[in-house]
C-alpha positions as a printed NumPy array, in Angstrom:
array([[105.495, 110.181,  76.53 ],
       [102.26 , 111.894,  75.499],
       [101.438, 109.147,  72.994],
       [101.811, 106.507,  75.746],
       [ 99.356, 108.407,  77.957],
       [ 96.986, 108.727,  75.012],
       [ 97.036, 104.944,  74.515],
       [ 96.595, 104.272,  78.236],
       [ 93.486, 106.482,  78.304],
       [ 91.975, 104.971,  75.149],
       [ 88.682, 103.243,  75.929],
       [ 89.262, 100.335,  73.539],
       [ 92.741,  99.734,  74.99 ],
       [ 91.414,  99.76 ,  78.556],
       [ 88.675,  97.295,  77.579],
       [ 91.256,  94.985,  75.966],
       [ 93.473,  95.241,  79.043],
       [ 90.488,  94.477,  81.284],
       [ 89.58 ,  91.388,  79.226],
       [ 93.192,  90.128,  79.225],
       [ 93.47 ,  90.631,  82.992],
       [ 90.089,  89.002,  83.588],
       [ 91.082,  85.879,  81.658],
       [ 94.476,  85.879,  83.389],
       [ 92.722,  86.127,  86.755],
       [ 90.447,  83.18 ,  85.939],
       [ 93.4  ,  81.109,  84.693],
       [ 95.326,  81.991,  87.86 ],
       [ 92.544,  80.857,  90.172],
       [ 92.242,  77.601,  88.18 ],
       [ 96.033,  77.085,  88.564],
       [ 95.61 ,  77.329,  92.347],
       [ 92.714,  74.848,  92.6  ],
       [ 94.888,  71.837,  93.628],
       [ 96.45 ,  73.88 ,  96.463],
       [ 93.14 ,  75.471,  97.478],
       [ 91.608,  72.   ,  97.966],
       [ 94.111,  71.457, 100.792],
       [ 94.01 ,  74.982, 102.216],
       [ 92.266,  75.678, 105.563],
       [ 89.253,  77.9  , 104.978],
       [ 90.646,  80.837, 107.   ],
       [ 93.572,  81.118, 104.557],
       [ 91.67 ,  80.772, 101.277],
       [ 91.592,  84.508, 100.504],
       [ 95.366,  84.844, 100.919],
       [ 96.628,  81.843,  98.951],
       [ 95.991,  82.767,  95.265],
       [ 98.414,  85.705,  95.176],
       [ 98.846,  86.627,  91.502],
       [ 95.209,  86.193,  90.407],
       [ 94.062,  88.318,  93.337],
       [ 96.554,  91.   ,  92.286],
       [ 95.192,  91.018,  88.727],
       [ 91.635,  91.011,  90.123],
       [ 92.461,  94.221,  92.024],
       [ 93.633,  95.722,  88.728],
       [ 90.424,  94.63 ,  86.987],
       [ 88.525,  96.81 ,  89.473],
       [ 90.921,  99.702,  88.777],
       [ 90.283,  99.413,  85.026],
       [ 86.528,  99.112,  85.541],
       [ 86.591, 102.314,  87.586],
       [ 88.547, 104.061,  84.81 ],
       [ 85.921, 103.02 ,  82.266],
       [ 83.396, 104.739,  84.526],
       [ 85.726, 107.799,  84.722],
       [ 86.15 , 107.168,  88.425],
       [ 88.906, 106.255,  90.881],
       [ 88.779, 103.506,  93.502],
       [ 91.97 , 104.298,  95.445],
       [ 92.005, 101.242,  97.696],
       [ 91.978,  98.956,  94.678],
       [ 94.594, 101.186,  93.035],
       [ 97.07 , 100.853,  95.886],
       [ 96.432,  97.123,  96.32 ],
       [ 96.919,  96.689,  92.58 ],
       [100.195,  98.585,  92.255],
       [101.74 ,  96.87 ,  95.303],
       [100.626,  93.32 ,  94.55 ],
       [101.059,  93.459,  90.763],
       [104.67 ,  94.538,  91.162],
       [105.378,  92.171,  94.037],
       [103.907,  88.997,  92.556],
       [104.929,  89.892,  89.021],
       [108.593,  90.119,  90.038],
       [108.236,  87.178,  92.453],
       [106.97 ,  84.823,  89.729],
       [109.732,  85.827,  87.315],
       [112.399,  85.225,  89.984],
       [110.882,  81.88 ,  91.064],
       [110.751,  80.596,  87.493],
       [114.35 ,  81.678,  86.901],
       [115.315,  79.934,  90.142],
       [113.468,  76.801,  89.   ],
       [115.414,  76.892,  85.734],
       [118.675,  77.275,  87.672],
       [117.89 ,  74.457,  90.136],
       [116.416,  71.917,  87.717],
       [118.192,  72.933,  84.527],
       [114.874,  72.922,  82.688],
       [111.721,  75.014,  82.486],
       [108.551,  73.992,  80.617],
       [107.023,  76.401,  78.116],
       [104.415,  77.377,  80.719],
       [107.236,  78.755,  82.865],
       [108.349,  81.107,  80.092],
       [104.733,  82.126,  79.507],
       [104.363,  82.872,  83.22 ],
       [107.541,  84.969,  83.221],
       [106.283,  87.059,  80.285],
       [102.777,  87.52 ,  81.694],
       [103.978,  88.279,  85.23 ],
       [106.604,  90.692,  83.956],
       [103.785,  92.548,  82.188],
       [101.789,  92.422,  85.438],
       [104.565,  94.191,  87.318],
       [104.698,  96.913,  84.665],
       [101.016,  97.66 ,  84.099],
       [100.235,  98.782,  87.636],
       [103.063, 101.328,  87.471],
       [102.135, 102.536,  83.966],
       [ 98.691, 103.619,  85.192],
       [ 99.927, 105.06 ,  88.499],
       [ 99.785, 108.692,  87.295],
       [ 96.002, 108.355,  87.204],
       [ 95.64 , 107.011,  90.759],
       [ 94.214, 109.057,  93.618],
       [ 95.879, 107.252,  96.505],
       [ 96.304, 108.809,  99.953],
       [ 98.734, 107.774, 102.683],
       [ 96.084, 105.816, 104.594],
       [ 95.432, 103.74 , 101.462],
       [ 99.142, 102.892, 101.335],
       [ 99.057, 101.883, 105.023],
       [ 96.122,  99.537, 104.335],
       [ 97.922,  98.113, 101.3  ],
       [101.095,  97.618, 103.334],
       [ 99.228,  95.784, 106.109],
       [ 97.52 ,  93.513, 103.553],
       [100.854,  92.751, 101.866],
       [102.896,  91.986, 104.983],
       [ 99.981,  90.03 , 106.468],
       [ 99.936,  87.934, 103.3  ],
       [103.652,  87.188, 103.771],
       [102.943,  86.014, 107.326],
       [100.188,  83.706, 106.068],
       [102.516,  82.353, 103.372],
       [105.72 ,  81.833, 105.361],
       [104.642,  81.542, 109.003],
       [101.51 ,  79.458, 108.383],
       [103.204,  77.853, 105.352],
       [100.544,  78.631, 102.745],
       [103.03 ,  79.796, 100.084],
       [102.599,  78.952,  96.356],
       [103.82 ,  75.412,  95.701],
       [107.024,  75.101,  93.654],
       [108.105,  71.597,  94.637],
       [111.596,  71.883,  93.137],
       [112.283,  74.929,  95.362],
       [111.091,  73.494,  98.688],
       [114.623,  73.291, 100.103],
       [115.01 ,  77.06 ,  99.648],
       [111.762,  78.081, 101.357],
       [113.402,  80.084, 104.164],
       [115.443,  82.073, 101.654],
       [112.357,  82.586,  99.491],
       [110.399,  83.836, 102.508],
       [113.169,  86.325, 103.336],
       [113.323,  87.511,  99.716],
       [109.531,  87.845,  99.574],
       [109.411,  90.002, 102.701],
       [111.927,  92.485, 101.292],
       [110.185,  92.4  ,  97.923],
       [107.026,  93.471,  99.787],
       [108.903,  96.417, 101.327],
       [110.23 ,  97.464,  97.914],
       [106.742,  97.138,  96.409],
       [105.232,  99.345,  99.123],
       [108.002, 101.919,  98.559],
       [107.31 , 101.873,  94.821],
       [103.615, 102.432,  95.484],
       [104.463, 105.386,  97.714],
       [106.788, 106.949,  95.14 ],
       [104.517, 106.537,  92.12 ],
       [101.355, 107.686,  93.914],
       [102.747, 110.464,  96.124],
       [105.879, 111.827,  94.439],
       [104.86 , 111.971,  90.775],
       [102.463, 114.227,  88.902],
       [ 98.747, 113.341,  88.99 ],
       [ 96.846, 113.142,  85.699],
       [ 93.119, 112.949,  84.994],
       [ 91.764, 109.663,  83.699],
       [ 89.193, 110.958,  81.252],
       [ 88.747, 107.872,  79.092],
       [ 88.768, 108.627,  75.374],
       [ 86.633, 106.765,  72.797]])
């Protein structure tokens, strides 16, 4: 376990992780461009779910490189990385089940989003999150679900449109699980110092 923590605190590793997440964030926003063109302006912030989650984590990593903590970004990152990481894996598996086929991009998305879900938790020992941060993160997350499934601004998977009510129900409970995970890993586990090593 100590060697994992040593790697996580390594400056070069954090820089590499920041670069990977930054490129993933840019790619994610590009992926959403067709949907964003048809999105009412008041919903624009809430539509690109996964790239916004990885953007939160970019700020977390940047803070670590400065030997600092930005708790609001930390809690938003751990909740949304887990939520949308798991969500994307499940949606791509559901697409494969419904259509019987999944393009190579779908497998790439499952791998990258699975890693997303994991990375926020891996760094959680270094977070300095308080209960009020979790409350803010919870409000953001549930509000995003309302935008997606009440105002119908959810990510477009055309082959799954007939299951949208079930997906909305699943997403809500995934949000609750993600908030609970954030609470456990930031309040019930040991805190470590993030002194970045060269």
